[in-house]
mmCIF file of C-alpha atoms in Angstrom:
data_model
loop_
_atom_site.group_PDB
_atom_site.id
_atom_site.type_symbol
_atom_site.label_atom_id
_atom_site.label_comp_id
_atom_site.label_asym_id
_atom_site.label_seq_id
_atom_site.Cartn_x
_atom_site.Cartn_y
_atom_site.Cartn_z
ATOM 1 C CA MET A 130 0.287 -0.047 0.097
ATOM 2 C CA GLY A 131 2.863 2.216 0.796
ATOM 3 C CA ASP A 132 4.499 1.836 -2.354
ATOM 4 C CA ARG A 133 1.097 2.419 -4.249
ATOM 5 C CA GLY A 134 0.853 5.486 -2.465
ATOM 6 C CA GLY A 135 4.617 6.363 -2.791
ATOM 7 C CA ALA A 136 4.390 5.937 -6.734
ATOM 8 C CA GLN A 137 0.785 7.781 -6.813
ATOM 9 C CA ASP A 138 3.559 10.241 -5.588
ATOM 10 C CA LEU A 139 5.768 10.285 -8.110
ATOM 11 C CA ASP A 140 2.797 10.196 -11.557
ATOM 12 C CA ARG A 141 1.641 13.291 -9.391
ATOM 13 C CA MET A 142 5.170 14.872 -9.036
ATOM 14 C CA THR A 143 6.153 14.233 -12.706
ATOM 15 C CA THR A 144 2.205 16.057 -14.081
ATOM 16 C CA ASN A 145 3.444 18.995 -11.362
ATOM 17 C CA THR A 146 6.305 18.729 -13.322
ATOM 18 C CA GLN A 147 5.715 19.009 -16.721
ATOM 19 C CA SER A 148 2.993 21.316 -15.915
ATOM 20 C CA MET A 149 5.343 23.557 -14.611
ATOM 21 C CA ARG A 150 7.364 23.530 -17.695
ATOM 22 C CA TRP A 151 5.016 23.998 -19.861
ATOM 23 C CA PHE A 152 3.946 26.923 -17.574
ATOM 24 C CA TRP A 153 7.872 28.095 -17.507
ATOM 25 C CA PHE A 154 7.352 30.143 -20.820
ATOM 26 C CA ALA A 155 4.363 31.319 -20.136
ATOM 27 C CA SER A 156 5.600 34.019 -17.739
ATOM 28 C CA PRO A 157 7.023 37.470 -20.061
ATOM 29 C CA ALA A 158 9.888 38.472 -18.009
ATOM 30 C CA THR A 159 11.113 34.563 -19.117
ATOM 31 C CA PHE A 160 9.827 34.351 -22.631
ATOM 32 C CA TYR A 161 11.499 38.371 -23.622
ATOM 33 C CA PRO A 162 14.690 36.692 -24.235
ATOM 34 C CA LEU A 163 12.877 33.599 -26.108
ATOM 35 C CA ALA A 164 11.396 35.963 -28.064
ATOM 36 C CA ARG A 165 14.463 37.034 -29.844
ATOM 37 C CA THR A 166 16.138 34.097 -30.559
ATOM 38 C CA ILE A 167 12.482 32.883 -32.805
ATOM 39 C CA ALA A 168 12.672 36.665 -34.034
ATOM 40 C CA TRP A 169 16.105 36.270 -35.197
ATOM 41 C CA ILE A 170 15.648 32.524 -36.993
ATOM 42 C CA THR A 171 12.591 33.252 -38.224
ATOM 43 C CA GLY A 172 14.034 36.216 -39.479
ATOM 44 C CA VAL A 173 16.692 34.329 -41.662
ATOM 45 C CA LEU A 174 14.455 31.662 -42.721
ATOM 46 C CA ALA A 175 11.416 33.921 -43.922
ATOM 47 C CA VAL A 176 14.283 35.743 -46.410
ATOM 48 C CA ALA A 177 15.278 32.711 -47.483
ATOM 49 C CA PHE A 178 12.751 30.735 -48.028
ATOM 50 C CA THR A 179 10.584 34.687 -49.891
ATOM 51 C CA LEU A 180 14.164 34.846 -51.959
ATOM 52 C CA ALA A 181 13.731 30.809 -52.876
ATOM 53 C CA GLY A 182 9.537 31.125 -53.703
ATOM 54 C CA LEU A 183 10.273 34.650 -55.516
ATOM 55 C CA TYR A 184 13.313 32.302 -57.776
ATOM 56 C CA VAL A 185 11.210 29.389 -58.645
ATOM 57 C CA GLY A 186 8.147 31.835 -59.264
ATOM 58 C CA PHE A 187 9.606 33.632 -61.682
ATOM 59 C CA VAL A 188 12.961 31.659 -63.148
ATOM 60 C CA VAL A 189 11.525 28.434 -62.905
ATOM 61 C CA ALA A 190 8.081 28.328 -62.843
ATOM 62 C CA PRO A 191 6.368 28.500 -66.507
ATOM 63 C CA THR A 192 4.098 31.317 -67.921
ATOM 64 C CA ASP A 193 0.437 30.966 -67.969
ATOM 65 C CA ALA A 194 -1.638 28.807 -70.529
ATOM 66 C CA THR A 195 -4.508 30.619 -70.199
ATOM 67 C CA GLN A 196 -3.274 34.279 -68.022
ATOM 68 C CA GLY A 197 -0.458 34.235 -69.619
ATOM 69 C CA GLU A 198 1.866 36.599 -66.977
ATOM 70 C CA ALA A 199 -0.841 37.693 -64.480
ATOM 71 C CA TYR A 200 -1.177 34.664 -62.678
ATOM 72 C CA ARG A 201 2.238 35.519 -60.778
ATOM 73 C CA ILE A 202 -0.010 37.918 -58.775
ATOM 74 C CA ILE A 203 -0.965 34.481 -57.700
ATOM 75 C CA TYR A 204 3.318 34.028 -55.176
ATOM 76 C CA ILE A 205 1.665 36.985 -53.143
ATOM 77 C CA HIS A 206 -2.007 36.985 -53.223
ATOM 78 C CA VAL A 207 -2.633 33.633 -52.155
ATOM 79 C CA PRO A 208 0.126 33.214 -49.441
ATOM 80 C CA ALA A 209 -1.355 37.090 -48.266
ATOM 81 C CA ALA A 210 -4.736 35.416 -47.952
ATOM 82 C CA TRP A 211 -3.993 31.922 -46.809
ATOM 83 C CA MET A 212 -1.730 34.681 -43.929
ATOM 84 C CA SER A 213 -4.777 37.034 -43.479
ATOM 85 C CA MET A 214 -6.942 34.172 -41.858
ATOM 86 C CA PHE A 215 -4.844 32.094 -41.011
ATOM 87 C CA LEU A 216 -3.411 34.465 -38.351
ATOM 88 C CA TYR A 217 -7.094 35.658 -37.079
ATOM 89 C CA VAL A 218 -7.706 32.119 -35.722
ATOM 90 C CA ILE A 219 -3.777 31.749 -34.380
ATOM 91 C CA MET A 220 -5.031 35.117 -32.307
ATOM 92 C CA ALA A 221 -8.038 34.154 -31.787
ATOM 93 C CA PHE A 222 -7.065 31.022 -30.213
ATOM 94 C CA TRP A 223 -4.834 32.676 -27.569
ATOM 95 C CA SER A 224 -7.565 35.186 -27.294
ATOM 96 C CA ALA A 225 -9.437 32.434 -25.639
ATOM 97 C CA VAL A 226 -6.570 31.368 -23.658
ATOM 98 C CA GLY A 227 -5.592 34.153 -22.608
ATOM 99 C CA LEU A 228 -9.487 34.825 -20.905
ATOM 100 C CA ALA A 229 -9.802 31.351 -19.717
ATOM 101 C CA MET A 230 -6.182 31.194 -18.173
ATOM 102 C CA ASN A 231 -5.241 34.723 -17.297
ATOM 103 C CA THR A 232 -1.958 34.422 -18.917
ATOM 104 C CA ARG A 233 -0.971 38.030 -19.879
ATOM 105 C CA LEU A 234 1.517 36.738 -22.666
ATOM 106 C CA SER A 235 -1.222 34.906 -24.178
ATOM 107 C CA ALA A 236 -2.956 38.905 -24.707
ATOM 108 C CA MET A 237 0.372 39.988 -25.562
ATOM 109 C CA VAL A 238 0.115 37.747 -28.100
ATOM 110 C CA ALA A 239 -3.135 38.324 -29.508
ATOM 111 C CA ARG A 240 -2.666 41.665 -29.414
ATOM 112 C CA SER A 241 0.832 41.284 -31.385
ATOM 113 C CA LEU A 242 -0.450 39.740 -34.072
ATOM 114 C CA ALA A 243 -3.963 42.155 -35.259
ATOM 115 C CA PRO A 244 -1.401 44.508 -36.989
ATOM 116 C CA THR A 245 0.591 41.667 -39.146
ATOM 117 C CA GLY A 246 -2.868 39.735 -39.853
ATOM 118 C CA ALA A 247 -5.357 43.669 -41.170
ATOM 119 C CA LEU A 248 -1.532 43.908 -43.059
ATOM 120 C CA PHE A 249 -1.634 40.756 -45.350
ATOM 121 C CA THR A 250 -5.705 40.718 -44.950
ATOM 122 C CA PHE A 251 -4.997 44.359 -47.135
ATOM 123 C CA ILE A 252 -2.353 42.619 -49.495
ATOM 124 C CA ALA A 253 -4.936 40.210 -49.636
ATOM 125 C CA LEU A 254 -6.715 42.334 -50.912
ATOM 126 C CA TRP A 255 -5.254 44.938 -52.474
ATOM 127 C CA THR A 256 -3.493 42.842 -55.620
ATOM 128 C CA GLY A 257 -6.728 40.560 -55.355
ATOM 129 C CA SER A 258 -7.388 43.591 -56.989
ATOM 130 C CA LEU A 259 -4.657 43.575 -59.479
ATOM 131 C CA TRP A 260 -5.375 41.148 -60.823
ATOM 132 C CA GLY A 261 -9.319 41.360 -61.588
ATOM 133 C CA LYS A 262 -8.328 44.139 -63.632
ATOM 134 C CA PRO A 263 -6.134 41.812 -66.448
ATOM 135 C CA THR A 264 -8.901 39.044 -65.799
ATOM 136 C CA TRP A 265 -12.312 39.829 -64.376
ATOM 137 C CA GLY A 266 -12.110 43.487 -66.137
ATOM 138 C CA ALA A 267 -13.002 44.817 -62.697
ATOM 139 C CA TRP A 268 -10.645 46.339 -59.400
ATOM 140 C CA TRP A 269 -14.000 45.444 -57.660
ATOM 141 C CA VAL A 270 -16.718 42.781 -57.278
ATOM 142 C CA TRP A 271 -19.049 42.397 -54.402
ATOM 143 C CA ASP A 272 -18.601 38.835 -54.702
ATOM 144 C CA ALA A 273 -19.022 36.902 -51.992
ATOM 145 C CA ARG A 274 -15.023 35.951 -51.528
ATOM 146 C CA LEU A 275 -14.204 39.112 -51.063
ATOM 147 C CA THR A 276 -17.161 41.198 -49.704
ATOM 148 C CA SER A 277 -16.056 38.162 -46.779
ATOM 149 C CA GLU A 278 -12.023 38.777 -46.639
ATOM 150 C CA LEU A 279 -13.412 42.853 -46.477
ATOM 151 C CA ILE A 280 -15.006 42.164 -43.216
ATOM 152 C CA LEU A 281 -12.613 40.272 -41.681
ATOM 153 C CA LEU A 282 -9.802 43.261 -42.826
ATOM 154 C CA PHE A 283 -12.775 45.602 -40.710
ATOM 155 C CA LEU A 284 -13.213 42.750 -37.759
ATOM 156 C CA TYR A 285 -9.209 43.547 -37.131
ATOM 157 C CA PHE A 286 -9.363 46.713 -37.377
ATOM 158 C CA GLY A 287 -11.843 46.835 -35.083
ATOM 159 C CA TYR A 288 -9.555 44.566 -32.449
ATOM 160 C CA MET A 289 -6.899 47.045 -32.825
ATOM 161 C CA ALA A 290 -10.059 50.315 -32.373
ATOM 162 C CA LEU A 291 -11.379 48.611 -29.057
ATOM 163 C CA GLN A 292 -8.466 47.409 -28.249
ATOM 164 C CA ALA A 293 -6.794 50.832 -28.225
ATOM 165 C CA SER A 294 -9.728 53.140 -26.107
ATOM 166 C CA ILE A 295 -9.832 51.744 -22.813
ATOM 167 C CA ASP A 296 -6.868 52.223 -20.950
ATOM 168 C CA ASP A 297 -7.485 49.616 -18.257
ATOM 169 C CA ARG A 298 -5.606 46.370 -19.706
ATOM 170 C CA ARG A 299 -7.286 43.807 -18.466
ATOM 171 C CA ARG A 300 -10.182 45.223 -19.444
ATOM 172 C CA ALA A 301 -9.167 46.000 -23.282
ATOM 173 C CA ASP A 302 -7.608 42.560 -23.421
ATOM 174 C CA ARG A 303 -10.988 40.716 -22.547
ATOM 175 C CA ALA A 304 -12.870 43.170 -24.793
ATOM 176 C CA GLY A 305 -10.858 42.099 -27.298
ATOM 177 C CA ALA A 306 -10.183 38.317 -26.669
ATOM 178 C CA LEU A 307 -14.611 38.907 -27.707
ATOM 179 C CA LEU A 308 -14.291 40.216 -30.305
ATOM 180 C CA ALA A 309 -11.944 38.053 -31.842
ATOM 181 C CA ILE A 310 -13.850 34.725 -30.606
ATOM 182 C CA VAL A 311 -17.017 35.998 -31.527
ATOM 183 C CA GLY A 312 -14.857 37.019 -35.507
ATOM 184 C CA VAL A 313 -13.307 34.107 -36.307
ATOM 185 C CA VAL A 314 -16.686 32.407 -37.449
ATOM 186 C CA ASN A 315 -15.884 34.667 -40.623
ATOM 187 C CA VAL A 316 -13.004 32.388 -41.651
ATOM 188 C CA PRO A 317 -14.388 29.277 -42.368
ATOM 189 C CA ILE A 318 -17.413 32.098 -44.142
ATOM 190 C CA ILE A 319 -14.616 33.427 -46.118
ATOM 191 C CA TYR A 320 -12.721 29.276 -46.912
ATOM 192 C CA TYR A 321 -16.151 28.015 -48.002
ATOM 193 C CA SER A 322 -17.563 31.359 -49.579
ATOM 194 C CA VAL A 323 -16.834 29.699 -53.245
ATOM 195 C CA GLN A 324 -18.093 26.656 -52.870
ATOM 196 C CA TRP A 325 -21.337 28.141 -50.644
ATOM 197 C CA TRP A 326 -22.203 30.674 -53.224
ATOM 198 C CA ASN A 327 -21.595 31.384 -56.634
ATOM 199 C CA THR A 328 -18.966 33.428 -56.640
ATOM 200 C CA LEU A 329 -16.575 35.069 -59.972
ATOM 201 C CA HIS A 330 -13.660 33.961 -57.655
ATOM 202 C CA GLN A 331 -12.158 30.883 -58.869
ATOM 203 C CA GLY A 332 -12.231 27.647 -56.044
ATOM 204 C CA ALA A 333 -9.609 26.444 -54.128
ATOM 205 C CA SER A 334 -6.201 25.744 -56.779
ATOM 206 C CA VAL A 335 -4.518 23.524 -53.265
ATOM 207 C CA SER A 336 -6.834 21.524 -50.398
ATOM 208 C CA LEU A 337 -6.187 19.171 -48.369
ATOM 209 C CA THR A 338 -8.488 16.133 -49.796
ATOM 210 C CA ARG A 339 -7.937 16.401 -53.676
ATOM 211 C CA ALA A 340 -3.982 17.098 -56.456
ATOM 212 C CA PRO A 341 -2.777 20.251 -56.939
ATOM 213 C CA SER A 342 -4.727 21.646 -60.100
ATOM 214 C CA MET A 343 -1.565 24.086 -61.420
ATOM 215 C CA ALA A 344 2.052 23.331 -62.176
ATOM 216 C CA LYS A 345 4.124 21.294 -59.482
ATOM 217 C CA THR A 346 6.731 24.266 -60.129
ATOM 218 C CA MET A 347 3.787 26.750 -59.457
ATOM 219 C CA LEU A 348 2.940 24.866 -55.948
ATOM 220 C CA LEU A 349 6.547 25.074 -55.061
ATOM 221 C CA GLY A 350 6.898 28.453 -55.076
ATOM 222 C CA MET A 351 4.108 29.714 -53.989
ATOM 223 C CA LEU A 352 3.916 27.039 -50.573
ATOM 224 C CA LEU A 353 7.814 28.929 -50.436
ATOM 225 C CA MET A 354 5.895 32.667 -50.133
ATOM 226 C CA ALA A 355 3.587 30.822 -48.000
ATOM 227 C CA LEU A 356 6.243 29.545 -45.556
ATOM 228 C CA GLY A 357 8.327 33.128 -45.589
ATOM 229 C CA PHE A 358 5.396 35.132 -44.708
ATOM 230 C CA TRP A 359 4.596 32.113 -42.290
ATOM 231 C CA MET A 360 7.921 32.610 -40.459
ATOM 232 C CA TYR A 361 7.922 36.422 -40.983
ATOM 233 C CA SER A 362 4.928 37.034 -38.977
ATOM 234 C CA ILE A 363 6.400 35.405 -36.747
ATOM 235 C CA ALA A 364 9.711 36.949 -36.416
ATOM 236 C CA VAL A 365 7.124 40.200 -36.192
ATOM 237 C CA THR A 366 4.526 39.153 -33.807
ATOM 238 C CA MET A 367 7.300 38.358 -31.347
ATOM 239 C CA ILE A 368 9.196 42.009 -31.881
ATOM 240 C CA ARG A 369 5.944 43.556 -30.715
ATOM 241 C CA VAL A 370 5.419 40.848 -27.783
ATOM 242 C CA ARG A 371 8.929 42.001 -26.719
ATOM 243 C CA CYS A 372 7.581 45.455 -27.493
ATOM 244 C CA GLU A 373 4.310 44.698 -25.173
ATOM 245 C CA ILE A 374 6.204 43.169 -22.432
ATOM 246 C CA ARG A 375 8.841 46.211 -21.620
ATOM 247 C CA GLU A 376 5.630 47.880 -21.802
ATOM 248 C CA ASN A 377 3.901 46.508 -19.195
ATOM 249 C CA GLU A 378 5.653 45.050 -17.303
ATOM 250 C CA MET B 581 15.586 42.899 -68.690
ATOM 251 C CA LYS B 582 12.627 45.533 -70.513
ATOM 252 C CA ASP B 583 10.417 41.991 -71.314
ATOM 253 C CA LEU B 584 11.124 41.200 -66.873
ATOM 254 C CA LEU B 585 9.287 44.860 -66.758
ATOM 255 C CA TYR B 586 6.902 44.472 -69.353
ATOM 256 C CA LEU B 587 5.509 40.881 -68.617
ATOM 257 C CA ASN B 588 3.767 41.317 -71.756
ATOM 258 C CA GLY B 589 1.657 44.207 -70.525
ATOM 259 C CA TYR B 590 0.559 43.220 -66.943
ATOM 260 C CA GLY B 591 3.908 44.330 -65.822
ATOM 261 C CA PHE B 592 2.170 47.406 -64.092
ATOM 262 C CA TYR B 593 -0.271 44.921 -62.224
ATOM 263 C CA VAL B 594 2.371 42.044 -61.913
ATOM 264 C CA TRP B 595 5.186 44.551 -60.125
ATOM 265 C CA GLY B 596 1.767 47.762 -58.560
ATOM 266 C CA SER B 597 1.192 43.666 -55.878
ATOM 267 C CA TYR B 598 4.979 42.744 -55.006
ATOM 268 C CA PHE B 599 5.516 46.697 -54.976
ATOM 269 C CA VAL B 600 3.159 47.088 -52.268
ATOM 270 C CA THR B 601 3.222 44.524 -50.506
ATOM 271 C CA PHE B 602 7.296 44.638 -49.992
ATOM 272 C CA ALA B 603 6.664 48.876 -49.936
ATOM 273 C CA LEU B 604 4.443 47.740 -46.917
ATOM 274 C CA LEU B 605 6.451 45.262 -45.543
ATOM 275 C CA ALA B 606 9.570 47.106 -44.871
ATOM 276 C CA ILE B 607 7.182 49.267 -43.327
ATOM 277 C CA GLU B 608 6.387 47.281 -40.815
ATOM 278 C CA LEU B 609 9.542 46.693 -39.927
ATOM 279 C CA ALA B 610 10.602 50.509 -39.942
ATOM 280 C CA VAL B 611 7.457 51.152 -36.921
ATOM 281 C CA LEU B 612 8.438 48.579 -34.627
ATOM 282 C CA HIS B 613 12.586 49.384 -35.097
ATOM 283 C CA GLN B 614 11.352 52.877 -33.940
ATOM 284 C CA ARG B 615 9.179 51.830 -30.969
ATOM 285 C CA THR B 616 11.915 49.345 -30.255
ATOM 286 C CA LYS B 617 14.627 52.600 -30.333
ATOM 287 C CA LYS B 618 11.876 54.492 -28.092
ATOM 288 C CA GLN B 619 11.810 52.192 -25.541
ATOM 289 C CA SER B 620 15.343 51.665 -24.999
ATOM 290 C CA GLU B 621 16.585 55.566 -25.215
ATOM 291 C CA ALA B 622 13.265 55.957 -22.281
ATOM 292 C CA ASN B 623 15.302 53.433 -20.664
ATOM 293 C CA GLU B 624 18.209 54.543 -21.026
ATOM 294 C CA THR B 625 17.452 58.295 -19.502
ATOM 295 C CA ALA B 626 14.851 56.512 -17.051
ATOM 296 C CA PRO B 627 16.532 57.736 -13.695
#
């Protein structure tokens, strides 16, 4: 009996040690130097992936049979659109963690993601517009995909404005978190808009369930650019988190 | 070089996309750099 009790104690201690290790970096002071290392590594990777993506996209990949050279906007447009949705989901996730566990760092990460998310949303809209003009003949149409992406931009702006308008940091984080969580419903709407409604925007060229409907080199260029934007987002978010820690701690 | 800029008449749309994207990313980095610099200056002058 004594032995079993001892084993249970040991189990409990191991679990406690693991959870302590898990929460170790939840402290802004501990995370501060780690964020610098992450920013450096992801920053270097961002430059490398982006340069490789541009090389594959402009030198290796062929001209598109139907869209000609205009299709090369895809190397910016699709990765930027992916990042705009992905960053929002990550922002909502850390907002939810911050709300549930009351961890300061989660709220700081969520807050730091918003400007970069808004930037990629704007880039997706801007490049989409420049792609729409030569291929559809219009800079903008009130299509389901375009409209829901525009709403995403307003959600980011709303989140940042709400955070800036409340002086008390904790209340601002809680209000922002609620908006981020409620707004996340827009992300699947953007993603499935091309299937749910008749839209001018084309369907997904890349999907997890079927083979991509584009040349392998085009796909490679797009994935490299997406990795580059992803690494850039992590690097910039880490730099911003460090600024937040310096300002608030 | 001229061909690359012209891109069969699509140069304005393609380069317009790339230029604005990288300009915006550069602006974001510059703004962050300014913010970091201001903070470290404030730290140095703090008693």
